[in-house]
C-alpha cells in the first residue's frame, strides 16, 4: 500500500524545525516540510501560493499549516485536490480575527510603523521577559526574519480575503492562543492549555491524535 503524503507548512517567521517533534509512522505516512520561499514585494498571495504548489509532488496530499501556514494551505486547497486540509493555531476566515487586526487593516497603521524597529523591539522584549530556555527556542524556530518577507506577510494576513470559507477544513486550536483568541474561533477541535506555539509545546498530543485525524472523519470536540 502506498504511503499517505503529508505536507507541513510552518507559521510566519518560523522554519520547519517547529515540526521536529512531530512523529508520524513512516510506514504509513510520507512527510514533507516546506520552507518559506523568497517573496517579491508586489507579489499577490495567490502568486505566492503557486510557489508552494511547485513544491508538492503528490496527488491528493494531506496539507497541514500552522498560523499563517494555515492560511497558505487553505489557499493551496483551491489550486490542488487535497485529501485533507488541517489548520493549527490559525483561522478559517478574517471574521475570526481579533478586533485589533481589523483596526490595523482599516487604518493601515502597520504600513506607517517601521517594521525593522518593531522587530528589534520585539527581540529586545524577548531578551528581557523570557527565560533563557524559551529564548533559545525562539532563536531556534523563529529564523525567517527578513524585513521584506515580514512586511509582506503581515499585509497579506491582515488583508486576506478568501473566496469562501472551506467547510471541510479540520481546525485544531488552543484555548490559550494569544494571537487568535479562542472566543473568535468556531468549528474547531479545542485543545485545553494550547497556546499559539502548541505545535511545539503540545507535540505529544499531536503525535497521539494526528494520525487518526488524518485518516478518519472526526467531529469537532474539546480535548
Short mmCIF file of C-alpha atoms in Angstrom, two decimals:
data_model
loop_
_atom_site.label_atom_id
_atom_site.label_comp_id
_atom_site.label_asym_id
_atom_site.label_seq_id
_atom_site.Cartn_x
_atom_site.Cartn_y
_atom_site.Cartn_z
CA UNK A 1 0.00 0.00 0.00
CA UNK A 2 1.33 3.45 -0.90
CA UNK A 3 2.10 5.88 1.88
CA UNK A 4 -0.01 8.94 2.65
CA UNK A 5 1.87 12.12 1.61
CA UNK A 6 1.70 14.83 4.27
CA UNK A 7 2.99 18.35 3.65
CA UNK A 8 3.65 20.68 6.59
CA UNK A 9 3.92 24.49 6.35
CA UNK A 10 5.12 26.44 9.43
CA UNK A 11 3.88 29.76 10.77
CA UNK A 12 5.08 33.21 9.80
CA UNK A 13 8.77 33.78 10.58
CA UNK A 14 9.24 30.17 11.67
CA UNK A 15 11.15 27.38 9.98
CA UNK A 16 10.19 23.70 9.58
CA UNK A 17 12.01 22.82 12.80
CA UNK A 18 8.76 23.62 14.63
CA UNK A 19 7.67 20.16 13.46
CA UNK A 20 10.80 18.37 14.65
CA UNK A 21 8.96 16.58 17.49
CA UNK A 22 6.00 15.53 15.35
CA UNK A 23 6.47 11.83 14.62
CA UNK A 24 4.19 10.10 12.14
CA UNK A 25 4.60 6.39 11.45
CA UNK A 26 6.98 6.28 8.45
CA UNK A 27 5.42 3.01 7.25
CA UNK A 28 2.09 4.82 6.79
CA UNK A 29 2.97 8.47 6.16
CA UNK A 30 5.49 10.21 3.92
CA UNK A 31 6.22 13.61 5.47
CA UNK A 32 7.47 16.75 3.73
CA UNK A 33 8.35 20.02 5.45
CA UNK A 34 8.15 23.18 3.36
CA UNK A 35 10.09 26.38 3.99
CA UNK A 36 9.03 29.92 3.11
CA UNK A 37 10.02 30.82 -0.48
CA UNK A 38 11.59 34.19 -1.21
CA UNK A 39 8.87 36.74 -1.78
CA UNK A 40 8.75 39.65 -4.22
CA UNK A 41 7.43 42.97 -2.97
CA UNK A 42 4.42 43.21 -5.29
CA UNK A 43 3.57 39.51 -5.31
CA UNK A 44 -0.04 38.63 -4.59
CA UNK A 45 -0.94 35.94 -2.09
CA UNK A 46 -2.22 33.75 -4.91
CA UNK A 47 1.07 34.10 -6.80
CA UNK A 48 2.98 33.19 -3.66
CA UNK A 49 0.83 30.13 -3.09
CA UNK A 50 1.83 28.88 -6.54
CA UNK A 51 5.44 28.77 -5.30
CA UNK A 52 4.32 26.29 -2.66
CA UNK A 53 2.33 24.37 -5.24
CA UNK A 54 5.55 23.73 -7.18
CA UNK A 55 6.95 22.01 -4.08
CA UNK A 56 4.11 19.47 -3.91
CA UNK A 57 4.83 16.37 -5.95
CA UNK A 58 1.97 14.05 -4.97
CA UNK A 59 -1.66 13.68 -5.91
CA UNK A 60 -4.25 14.09 -3.16
CA UNK A 61 -1.80 15.05 -0.40
CA UNK A 62 -2.65 15.97 3.17
CA UNK A 63 -1.93 19.67 3.81
CA UNK A 64 -1.13 20.86 7.34
CA UNK A 65 -0.43 24.51 8.09
CA UNK A 66 0.29 26.40 11.31
CA UNK A 67 -0.86 30.01 11.78
CA UNK A 68 -0.08 31.87 8.51
CA UNK A 69 0.77 28.43 7.12
CA UNK A 70 -2.86 27.57 7.80
CA UNK A 71 -3.94 30.37 5.50
CA UNK A 72 -1.50 29.15 2.86
CA UNK A 73 -2.82 25.56 2.91
CA UNK A 74 -6.40 26.80 2.57
CA UNK A 75 -5.39 28.81 -0.48
CA UNK A 76 -3.45 25.80 -1.76
CA UNK A 77 -6.57 23.69 -1.40
CA UNK A 78 -8.17 25.95 -4.01
CA UNK A 79 -5.45 25.10 -6.54
CA UNK A 80 -4.90 21.38 -5.98
CA UNK A 81 -7.01 18.41 -4.93
CA UNK A 82 -6.01 17.60 -1.36
CA UNK A 83 -7.31 14.56 0.51
CA UNK A 84 -7.45 16.60 3.73
CA UNK A 85 -6.51 20.09 4.86
CA UNK A 86 -5.68 20.70 8.52
CA UNK A 87 -5.01 24.09 10.08
CA UNK A 88 -3.42 24.54 13.51
CA UNK A 89 -3.43 27.77 15.56
CA UNK A 90 -4.92 29.56 12.57
CA UNK A 91 -8.25 30.89 11.25
CA UNK A 92 -10.80 29.83 8.65
CA UNK A 93 -11.65 33.41 7.66
CA UNK A 94 -10.87 37.05 8.59
CA UNK A 95 -14.09 37.03 10.62
CA UNK A 96 -12.14 35.09 13.24
CA UNK A 97 -9.52 37.82 13.63
CA UNK A 98 -9.43 39.82 16.89
CA UNK A 99 -10.60 43.44 16.72
CA UNK A 100 -7.02 44.75 16.81
CA UNK A 101 -6.30 43.08 13.46
CA UNK A 102 -9.38 44.68 11.94
CA UNK A 103 -8.31 48.07 13.31
CA UNK A 104 -4.83 47.65 11.81
CA UNK A 105 -6.31 46.68 8.45
CA UNK A 106 -8.74 49.59 8.29
CA UNK A 107 -6.28 52.25 9.45
CA UNK A 108 -3.23 50.79 7.63
CA UNK A 109 -1.23 51.63 10.76
CA UNK A 110 1.03 48.65 10.12
CA UNK A 111 2.29 50.45 7.00
CA UNK A 112 3.26 53.52 8.99
CA UNK A 113 5.30 51.84 11.71
CA UNK A 114 8.88 50.90 10.68
CA UNK A 115 8.90 47.10 10.81
CA UNK A 116 12.65 46.79 11.36
CA UNK A 117 12.34 48.82 14.57
CA UNK A 118 9.39 46.73 15.70
CA UNK A 119 11.38 43.56 15.08
CA UNK A 120 14.30 44.87 17.14
CA UNK A 121 11.93 45.95 19.91
CA UNK A 122 10.32 42.50 19.91
CA UNK A 123 13.72 40.82 20.14
CA UNK A 124 14.68 43.17 23.00
CA UNK A 125 11.41 42.38 24.78
CA UNK A 126 12.09 38.65 24.44
CA UNK A 127 15.54 39.07 25.95
CA UNK A 128 14.14 40.94 28.96
CA UNK A 129 10.95 38.98 29.55
CA UNK A 130 11.68 35.40 28.51
CA UNK A 131 13.52 32.60 30.27
CA UNK A 132 16.84 31.52 28.78
CA UNK A 133 15.32 28.19 27.72
CA UNK A 134 12.38 29.78 25.89
CA UNK A 135 14.67 32.37 24.33
CA UNK A 136 16.80 29.56 22.92
CA UNK A 137 13.65 28.03 21.44
CA UNK A 138 12.67 31.33 19.82
CA UNK A 139 16.14 31.61 18.31
CA UNK A 140 15.88 28.04 17.05
CA UNK A 141 12.45 28.27 15.47
CA UNK A 142 11.95 31.95 14.52
CA UNK A 143 14.68 32.43 11.94
CA UNK A 144 12.80 33.80 8.90
CA UNK A 145 13.15 37.47 9.85
CA UNK A 146 13.78 39.19 6.53
CA UNK A 147 12.03 42.56 6.80
CA UNK A 148 10.58 42.40 3.28
CA UNK A 149 9.11 38.96 3.94
CA UNK A 150 7.66 40.00 7.31
CA UNK A 151 6.19 43.23 5.93
CA UNK A 152 4.63 41.35 3.01
CA UNK A 153 3.29 38.58 5.26
CA UNK A 154 1.65 40.96 7.73
CA UNK A 155 -0.05 42.80 4.87
CA UNK A 156 -1.34 39.56 3.33
CA UNK A 157 -2.61 38.22 6.66
CA UNK A 158 -4.48 41.40 7.55
CA UNK A 159 -5.96 41.75 4.06
CA UNK A 160 -6.73 38.08 3.42
CA UNK A 161 -9.98 37.69 1.53
CA UNK A 162 -10.67 34.02 0.80
CA UNK A 163 -13.16 33.16 -1.92
CA UNK A 164 -15.19 31.28 0.65
CA UNK A 165 -14.71 29.53 3.96
CA UNK A 166 -13.81 25.88 3.38
CA UNK A 167 -16.25 23.83 5.41
CA UNK A 168 -14.24 20.62 5.20
CA UNK A 169 -11.04 22.07 6.70
CA UNK A 170 -10.13 20.44 10.01
CA UNK A 171 -9.21 23.14 12.51
CA UNK A 172 -7.20 22.50 15.72
CA UNK A 173 -6.93 25.42 18.10
CA UNK A 174 -5.71 26.11 21.62
CA UNK A 175 -7.91 27.72 24.23
CA UNK A 176 -4.94 29.87 25.33
CA UNK A 177 -3.97 31.11 21.86
CA UNK A 178 -2.54 34.62 22.20
CA UNK A 179 -2.76 35.72 18.56
CA UNK A 180 -6.11 34.24 17.54
CA UNK A 181 -8.26 34.22 20.71
CA UNK A 182 -10.44 31.13 21.02
CA UNK A 183 -13.63 33.15 21.58
CA UNK A 184 -13.49 34.12 17.90
CA UNK A 185 -12.99 30.53 16.72
CA UNK A 186 -15.82 28.30 15.53
CA UNK A 187 -15.97 24.70 14.32
CA UNK A 188 -12.62 23.61 15.74
CA UNK A 189 -11.10 20.93 17.92
CA UNK A 190 -10.18 22.90 21.05
CA UNK A 191 -7.02 21.81 22.83
CA UNK A 192 -7.04 22.73 26.52
CA UNK A 193 -3.96 24.67 27.55
CA UNK A 194 -2.87 25.10 23.96
CA UNK A 195 -1.11 28.36 23.10
CA UNK A 196 -0.19 29.71 19.68
CA UNK A 197 3.01 27.65 19.95
CA UNK A 198 1.24 24.39 20.81
CA UNK A 199 2.66 22.57 17.77
CA UNK A 200 5.88 22.69 19.84
CA UNK A 201 4.63 22.61 23.42
CA UNK A 202 1.85 20.03 22.88
CA UNK A 203 3.68 17.76 20.44
CA UNK A 204 2.76 14.65 22.47
CA UNK A 205 -0.93 15.38 21.87
CA UNK A 206 -0.34 15.75 18.15
CA UNK A 207 1.70 12.56 17.99
CA UNK A 208 -1.15 10.71 19.69
CA UNK A 209 -4.08 12.17 17.74
CA UNK A 210 -2.78 13.45 14.40
CA UNK A 211 -2.60 10.03 12.67
CA UNK A 212 -6.29 9.31 13.30
CA UNK A 213 -7.26 12.90 12.47
CA UNK A 214 -5.56 12.48 9.11
CA UNK A 215 -7.10 9.12 8.26
CA UNK A 216 -10.58 9.46 9.79
CA UNK A 217 -13.51 11.84 9.69
CA UNK A 218 -13.51 13.45 13.13
CA UNK A 219 -16.17 15.64 14.70
CA UNK A 220 -15.00 18.81 16.43
CA UNK A 221 -14.72 18.47 20.19
CA UNK A 222 -12.73 19.68 23.15
CA UNK A 223 -9.59 17.85 24.34
#
